[in-house]
CSV table of C-alpha atoms in Angstrom, one decimal:
chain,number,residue,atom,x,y,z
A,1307,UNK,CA,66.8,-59.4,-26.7
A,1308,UNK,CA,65.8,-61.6,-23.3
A,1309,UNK,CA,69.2,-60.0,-21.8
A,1310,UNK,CA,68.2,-56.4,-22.7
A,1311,UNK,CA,65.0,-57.1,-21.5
A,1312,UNK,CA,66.2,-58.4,-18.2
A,1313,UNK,CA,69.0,-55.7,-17.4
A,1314,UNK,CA,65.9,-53.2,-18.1
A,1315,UNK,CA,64.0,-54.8,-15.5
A,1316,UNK,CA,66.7,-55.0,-12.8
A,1317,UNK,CA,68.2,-51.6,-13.5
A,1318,UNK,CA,64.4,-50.3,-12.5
A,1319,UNK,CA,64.5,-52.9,-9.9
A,1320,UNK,CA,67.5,-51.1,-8.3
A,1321,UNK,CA,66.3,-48.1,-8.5
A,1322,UNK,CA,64.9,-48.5,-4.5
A,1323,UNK,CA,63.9,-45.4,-2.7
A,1324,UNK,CA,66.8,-44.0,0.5
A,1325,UNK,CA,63.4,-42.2,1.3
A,1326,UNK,CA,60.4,-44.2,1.7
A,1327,UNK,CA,57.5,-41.8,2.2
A,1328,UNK,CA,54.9,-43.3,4.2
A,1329,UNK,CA,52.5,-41.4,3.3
A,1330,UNK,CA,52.3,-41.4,0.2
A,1331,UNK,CA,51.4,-44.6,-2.3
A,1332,UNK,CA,52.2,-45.8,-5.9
A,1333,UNK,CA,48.8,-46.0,-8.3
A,1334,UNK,CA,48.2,-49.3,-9.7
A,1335,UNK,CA,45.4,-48.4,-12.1
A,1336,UNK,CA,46.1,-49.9,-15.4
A,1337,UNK,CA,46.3,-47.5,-18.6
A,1338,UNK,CA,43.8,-47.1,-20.8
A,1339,UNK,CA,46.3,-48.1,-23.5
A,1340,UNK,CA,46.8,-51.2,-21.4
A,1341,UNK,CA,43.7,-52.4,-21.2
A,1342,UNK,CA,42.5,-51.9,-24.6
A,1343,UNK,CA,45.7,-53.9,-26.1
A,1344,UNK,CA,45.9,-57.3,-27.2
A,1345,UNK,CA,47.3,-60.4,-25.4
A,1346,UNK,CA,51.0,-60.2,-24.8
A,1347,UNK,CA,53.5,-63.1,-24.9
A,1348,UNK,CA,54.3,-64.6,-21.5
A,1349,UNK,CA,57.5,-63.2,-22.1
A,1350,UNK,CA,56.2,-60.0,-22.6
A,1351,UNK,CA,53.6,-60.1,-19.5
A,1352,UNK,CA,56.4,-61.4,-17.1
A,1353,UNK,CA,58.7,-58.2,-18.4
A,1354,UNK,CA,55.4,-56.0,-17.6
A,1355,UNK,CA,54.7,-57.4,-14.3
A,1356,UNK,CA,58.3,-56.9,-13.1
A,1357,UNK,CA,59.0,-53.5,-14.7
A,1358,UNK,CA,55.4,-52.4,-12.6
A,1359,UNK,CA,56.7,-54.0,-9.3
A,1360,UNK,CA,59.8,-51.9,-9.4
A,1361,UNK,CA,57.6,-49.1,-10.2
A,1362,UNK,CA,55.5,-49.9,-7.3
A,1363,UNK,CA,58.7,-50.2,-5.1
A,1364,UNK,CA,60.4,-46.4,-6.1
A,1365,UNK,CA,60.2,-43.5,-3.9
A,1366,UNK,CA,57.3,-40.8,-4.4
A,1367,UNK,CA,59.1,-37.7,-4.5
A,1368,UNK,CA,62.0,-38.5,-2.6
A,1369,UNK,CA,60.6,-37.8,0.7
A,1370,UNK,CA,61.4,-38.2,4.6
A,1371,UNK,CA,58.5,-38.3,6.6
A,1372,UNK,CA,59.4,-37.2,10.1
A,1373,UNK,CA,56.3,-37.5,12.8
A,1374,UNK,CA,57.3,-35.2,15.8
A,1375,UNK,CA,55.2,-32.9,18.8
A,1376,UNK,CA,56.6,-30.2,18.1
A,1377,UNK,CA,55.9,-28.7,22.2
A,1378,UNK,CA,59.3,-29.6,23.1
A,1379,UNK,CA,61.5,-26.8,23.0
A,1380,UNK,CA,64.4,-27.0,22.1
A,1381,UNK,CA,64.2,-29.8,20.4
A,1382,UNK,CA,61.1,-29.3,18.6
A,1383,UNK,CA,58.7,-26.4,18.7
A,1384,UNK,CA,57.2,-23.6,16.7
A,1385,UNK,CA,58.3,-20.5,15.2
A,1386,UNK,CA,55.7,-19.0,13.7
A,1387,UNK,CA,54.2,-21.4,11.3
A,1388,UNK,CA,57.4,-23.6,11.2
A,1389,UNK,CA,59.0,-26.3,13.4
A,1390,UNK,CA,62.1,-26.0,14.4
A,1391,UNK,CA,64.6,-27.0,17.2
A,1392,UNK,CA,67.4,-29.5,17.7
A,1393,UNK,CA,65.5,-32.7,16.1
A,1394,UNK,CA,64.2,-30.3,13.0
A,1395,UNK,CA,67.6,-29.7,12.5
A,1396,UNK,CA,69.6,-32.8,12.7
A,1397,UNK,CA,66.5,-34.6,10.6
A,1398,UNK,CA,66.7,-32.3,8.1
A,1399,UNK,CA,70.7,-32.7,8.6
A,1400,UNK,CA,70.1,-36.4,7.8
A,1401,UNK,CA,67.6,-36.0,5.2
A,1402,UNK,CA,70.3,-34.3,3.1
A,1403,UNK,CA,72.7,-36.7,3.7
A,1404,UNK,CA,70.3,-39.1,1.8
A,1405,UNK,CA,69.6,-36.9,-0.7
A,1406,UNK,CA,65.6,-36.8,0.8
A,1407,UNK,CA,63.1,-34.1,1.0
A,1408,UNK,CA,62.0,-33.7,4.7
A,1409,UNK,CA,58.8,-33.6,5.3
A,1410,UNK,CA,57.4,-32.8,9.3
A,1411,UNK,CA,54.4,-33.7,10.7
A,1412,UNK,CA,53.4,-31.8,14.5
A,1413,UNK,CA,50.9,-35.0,16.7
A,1414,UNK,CA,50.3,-35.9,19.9
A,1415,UNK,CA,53.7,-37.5,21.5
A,1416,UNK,CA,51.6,-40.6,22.4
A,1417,UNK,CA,50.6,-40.8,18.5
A,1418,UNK,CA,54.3,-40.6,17.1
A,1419,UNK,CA,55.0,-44.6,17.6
A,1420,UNK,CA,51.6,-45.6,16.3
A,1421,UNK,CA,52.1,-43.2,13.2
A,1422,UNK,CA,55.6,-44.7,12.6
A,1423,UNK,CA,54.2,-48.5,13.3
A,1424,UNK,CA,51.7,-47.9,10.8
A,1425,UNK,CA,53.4,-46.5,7.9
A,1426,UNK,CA,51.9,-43.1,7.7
A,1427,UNK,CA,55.2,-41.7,9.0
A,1428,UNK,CA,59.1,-43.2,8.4
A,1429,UNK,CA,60.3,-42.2,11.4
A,1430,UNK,CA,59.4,-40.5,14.6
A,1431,UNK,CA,62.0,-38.3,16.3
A,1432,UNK,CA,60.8,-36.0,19.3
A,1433,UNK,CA,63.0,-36.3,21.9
A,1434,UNK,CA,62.4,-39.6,22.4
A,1435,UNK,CA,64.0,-42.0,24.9
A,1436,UNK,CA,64.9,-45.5,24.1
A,1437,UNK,CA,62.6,-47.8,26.5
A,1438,UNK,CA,62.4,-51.6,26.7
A,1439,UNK,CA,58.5,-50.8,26.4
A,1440,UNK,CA,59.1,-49.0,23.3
A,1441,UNK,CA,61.8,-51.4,21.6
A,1442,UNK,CA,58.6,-54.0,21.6
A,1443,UNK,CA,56.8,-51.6,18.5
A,1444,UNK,CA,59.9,-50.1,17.0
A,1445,UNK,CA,63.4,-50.2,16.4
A,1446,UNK,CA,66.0,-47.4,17.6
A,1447,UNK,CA,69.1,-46.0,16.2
A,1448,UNK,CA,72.1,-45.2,18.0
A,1449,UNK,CA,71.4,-42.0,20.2
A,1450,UNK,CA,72.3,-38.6,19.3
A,1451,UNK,CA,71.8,-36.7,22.7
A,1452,UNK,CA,72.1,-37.2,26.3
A,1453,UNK,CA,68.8,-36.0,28.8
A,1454,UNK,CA,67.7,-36.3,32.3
A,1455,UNK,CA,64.0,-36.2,33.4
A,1456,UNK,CA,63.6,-32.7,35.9
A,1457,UNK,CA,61.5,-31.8,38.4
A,1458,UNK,CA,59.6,-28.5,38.3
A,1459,UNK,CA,57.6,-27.2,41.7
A,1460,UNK,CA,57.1,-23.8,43.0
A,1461,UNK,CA,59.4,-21.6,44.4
A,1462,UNK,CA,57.6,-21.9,48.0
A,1463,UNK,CA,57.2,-25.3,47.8
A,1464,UNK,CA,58.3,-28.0,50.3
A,1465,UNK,CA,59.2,-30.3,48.2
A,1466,UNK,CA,63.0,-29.7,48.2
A,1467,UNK,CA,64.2,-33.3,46.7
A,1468,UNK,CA,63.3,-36.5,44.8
A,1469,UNK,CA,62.2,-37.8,48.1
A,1470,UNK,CA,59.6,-35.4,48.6
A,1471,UNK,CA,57.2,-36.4,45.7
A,1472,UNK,CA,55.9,-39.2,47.6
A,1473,UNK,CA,52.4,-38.6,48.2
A,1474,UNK,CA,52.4,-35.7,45.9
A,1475,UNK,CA,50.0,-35.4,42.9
A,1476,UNK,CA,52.7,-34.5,39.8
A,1477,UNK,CA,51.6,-33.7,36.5
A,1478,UNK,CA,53.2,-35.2,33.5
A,1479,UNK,CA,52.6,-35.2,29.5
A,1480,UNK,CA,50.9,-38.2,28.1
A,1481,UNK,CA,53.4,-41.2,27.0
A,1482,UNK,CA,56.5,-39.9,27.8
A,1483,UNK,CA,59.1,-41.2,30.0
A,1484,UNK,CA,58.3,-39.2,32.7
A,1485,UNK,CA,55.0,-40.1,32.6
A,1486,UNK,CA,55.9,-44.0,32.5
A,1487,UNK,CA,58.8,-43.6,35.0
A,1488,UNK,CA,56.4,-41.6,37.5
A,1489,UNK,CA,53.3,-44.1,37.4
A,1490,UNK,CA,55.8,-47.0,38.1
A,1491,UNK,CA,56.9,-44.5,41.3
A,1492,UNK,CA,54.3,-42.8,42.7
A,1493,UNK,CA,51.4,-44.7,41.1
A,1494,UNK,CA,48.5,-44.0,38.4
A,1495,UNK,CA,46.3,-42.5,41.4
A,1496,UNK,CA,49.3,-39.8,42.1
A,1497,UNK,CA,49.8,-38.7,38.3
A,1498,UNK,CA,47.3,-36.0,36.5
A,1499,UNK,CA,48.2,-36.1,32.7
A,1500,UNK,CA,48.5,-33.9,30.0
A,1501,UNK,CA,48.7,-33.6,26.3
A,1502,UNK,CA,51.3,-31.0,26.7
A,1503,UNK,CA,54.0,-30.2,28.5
A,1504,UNK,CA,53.0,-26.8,28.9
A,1505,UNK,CA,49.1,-27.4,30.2
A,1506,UNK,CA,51.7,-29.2,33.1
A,1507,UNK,CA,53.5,-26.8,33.9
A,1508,UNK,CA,50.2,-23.8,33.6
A,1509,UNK,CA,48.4,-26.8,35.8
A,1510,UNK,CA,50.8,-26.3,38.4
A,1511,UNK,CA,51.2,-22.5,38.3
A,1512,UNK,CA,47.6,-23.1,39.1
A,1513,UNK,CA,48.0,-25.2,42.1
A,1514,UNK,CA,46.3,-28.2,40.4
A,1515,UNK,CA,49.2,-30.4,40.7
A,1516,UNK,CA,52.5,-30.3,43.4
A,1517,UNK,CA,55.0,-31.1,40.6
A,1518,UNK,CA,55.8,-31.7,37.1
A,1519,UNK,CA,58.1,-34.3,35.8
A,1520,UNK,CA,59.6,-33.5,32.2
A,1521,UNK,CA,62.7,-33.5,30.4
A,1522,UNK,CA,65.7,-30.9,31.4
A,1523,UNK,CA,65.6,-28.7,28.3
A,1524,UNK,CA,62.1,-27.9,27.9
A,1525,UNK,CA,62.0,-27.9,31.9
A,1526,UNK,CA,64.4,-24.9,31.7
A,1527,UNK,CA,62.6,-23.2,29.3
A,1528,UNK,CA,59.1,-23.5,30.9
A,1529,UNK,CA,61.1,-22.3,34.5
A,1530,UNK,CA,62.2,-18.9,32.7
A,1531,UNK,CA,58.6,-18.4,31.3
A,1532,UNK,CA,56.8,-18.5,34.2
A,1533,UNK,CA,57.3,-16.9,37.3
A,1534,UNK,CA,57.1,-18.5,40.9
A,1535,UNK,CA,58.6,-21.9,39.9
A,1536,UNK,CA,62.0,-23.2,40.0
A,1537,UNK,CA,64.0,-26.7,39.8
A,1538,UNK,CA,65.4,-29.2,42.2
A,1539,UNK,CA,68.9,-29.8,41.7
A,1540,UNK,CA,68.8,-33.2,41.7
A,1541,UNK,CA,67.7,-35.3,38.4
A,1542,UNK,CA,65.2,-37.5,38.6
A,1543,UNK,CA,65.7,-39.6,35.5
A,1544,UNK,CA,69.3,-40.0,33.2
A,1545,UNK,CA,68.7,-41.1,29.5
A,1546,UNK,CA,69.4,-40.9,25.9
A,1547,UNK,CA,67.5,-39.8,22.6
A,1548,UNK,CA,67.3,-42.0,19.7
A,1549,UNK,CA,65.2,-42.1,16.3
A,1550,UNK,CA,62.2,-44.7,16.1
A,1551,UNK,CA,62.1,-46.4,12.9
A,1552,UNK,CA,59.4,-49.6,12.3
A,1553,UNK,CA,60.6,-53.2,12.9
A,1554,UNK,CA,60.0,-54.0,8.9
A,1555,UNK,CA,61.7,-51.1,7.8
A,1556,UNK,CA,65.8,-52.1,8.6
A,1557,UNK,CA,67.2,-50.8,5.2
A,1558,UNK,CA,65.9,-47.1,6.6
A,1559,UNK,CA,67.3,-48.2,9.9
A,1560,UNK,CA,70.9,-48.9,8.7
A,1561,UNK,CA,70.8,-45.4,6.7
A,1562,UNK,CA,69.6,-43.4,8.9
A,1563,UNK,CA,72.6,-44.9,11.6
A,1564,UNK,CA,75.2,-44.4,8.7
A,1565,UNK,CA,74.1,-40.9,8.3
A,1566,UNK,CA,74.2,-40.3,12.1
A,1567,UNK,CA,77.8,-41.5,12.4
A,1568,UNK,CA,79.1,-39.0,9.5
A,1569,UNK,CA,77.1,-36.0,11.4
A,1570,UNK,CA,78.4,-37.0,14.7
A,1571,UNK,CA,82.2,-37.2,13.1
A,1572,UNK,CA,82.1,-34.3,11.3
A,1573,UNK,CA,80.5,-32.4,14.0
A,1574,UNK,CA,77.5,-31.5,12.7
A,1575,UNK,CA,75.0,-32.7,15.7
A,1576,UNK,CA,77.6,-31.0,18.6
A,1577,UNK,CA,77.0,-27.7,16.9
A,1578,UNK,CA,73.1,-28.0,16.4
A,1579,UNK,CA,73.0,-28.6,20.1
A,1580,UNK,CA,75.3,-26.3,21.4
A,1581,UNK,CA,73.0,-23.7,18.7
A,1582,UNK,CA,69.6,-24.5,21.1
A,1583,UNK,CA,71.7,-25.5,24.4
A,1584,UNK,CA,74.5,-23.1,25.6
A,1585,UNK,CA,77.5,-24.8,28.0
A,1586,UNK,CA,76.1,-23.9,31.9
């Protein structure tokens, strides 16, 4: 009876979530039934206890909770009421390679590390660059996608070069690289920020601000929307893209990189990005 007892409790034990939703907790209100029954044994308190832990430990609903700002086309924006772009479609890629439901929540860029850090999210992915700064609150996996950090000004500008910003006040969105990369440049008194890229790029369109530092893709985007501006031809910043995951939560971590290296081999993640960004 013990062994039965004990291979009950591991197999429940084992059943451990590949989706951890972190939004989302297991009750630990006793039953009624529970509380109106007698003593148990010890032996039949410590098999409780254990078979409620592993309870405690399973996944709620199988789900994938991806925080994103979904003002990043193409790699996360609206369409109508629903996200999509290249991160919404390799995490949901990824999600069904671990047998997860996705789930996607649109914040503020500067809230998507706090939100993973704190367990209301299980990962952040919006076209996120892997930073020294950043490896301090989370972990990264291995990169899917190569970037470089544009510069957008008008078309009558005389700012013809990376050189030419000096001095300049450039508009950038709140937390990202190219605002981080910038202050370090130019200096804090030189950078107006913004919670989107867009109220940039409107912000210079208005005359408000000289330049706007932001990544390639959407910079290309933004350029065809709006008349009278244009890009320098020179980058200003080369990086990668990689999905943040919390320091505690490793297991995820390793998953989420074995998952990656199946959708990179099989080339699933070439053809999402060549869907959203066509050879030049």
């Amino acid at each position: 009876m013990k062994k039965k007892i004990f291979s009950a409790i591991m197999a429940a034990a084992m059943v451990m979530s590949l989706c951890a939703c972190g939004s989302n907790t297991a009750s630990t209100a006793p039953s009624e039934k529970a509380s109106e029954a007698p003593a148990a044994s010890s032996e039949a308190a410590a098999s409780e206890s254990a078979s409620s832990a592993a309870s405690e430990a399973a996944p709620t609903g199988g789900k994938l909770v991806m925080a994103t700002n979904a003002e990043f086309p193409p790699y996360e924006y609206h369409d109508n009421d629903k996200i999509v772009g290249i991160d919404a479609e390799i995490a949901a890629a990824l999600a069904k390679e671990l047998g997860c439901e996705l789930e996607i929540e649109d914040i503020a860029f500067d809230s998507v590390i706090p939100e993973v850090t704190s367990g209301k999210a299980d990962f952040g992915m919006a076209g996120m660059t892997v930073t020294e700064e950043r490896k301090q609150s989370v972990n990264f996996t291995d990169t899917y996608a190569s970037a470089k950090q544009a510069v957008i000004v008008k078309e009558d500008s005389d700012i013809s070069d990376i050189d030419g910003l000096t001095g300049k006040i450039i508009g950038v969105q709140t937390g990202t690289t190219g605002d981080i990369y910038a202050s370090g440049d130019y200096g804090d008194g030189n950078i107006e920020r913004y919670s989107k890229g867009m109220e940039a790029v409107q912000a210079l369109s208005q005359g408000k601000v000289d330049a706007v530092i932001i990544d390639n893709e959407p910079a290309k985007v933004y350029v065809s929307e709006n008349e009278g501006l244009k890009l320098l031809d020179s980058a200003y910043a080369e990086e990668e893209y990689a999905i943040c995951v919390s320091l505690d939560n490793k297991d995820l971590l390793d998953k989420l990189n074995t998952a990656l290296a199946k959708l990179k081999e099989d080339g699933t993640i070439d053809g999402i990005v060549a869907k959203y960004i066509k050879s030049e």
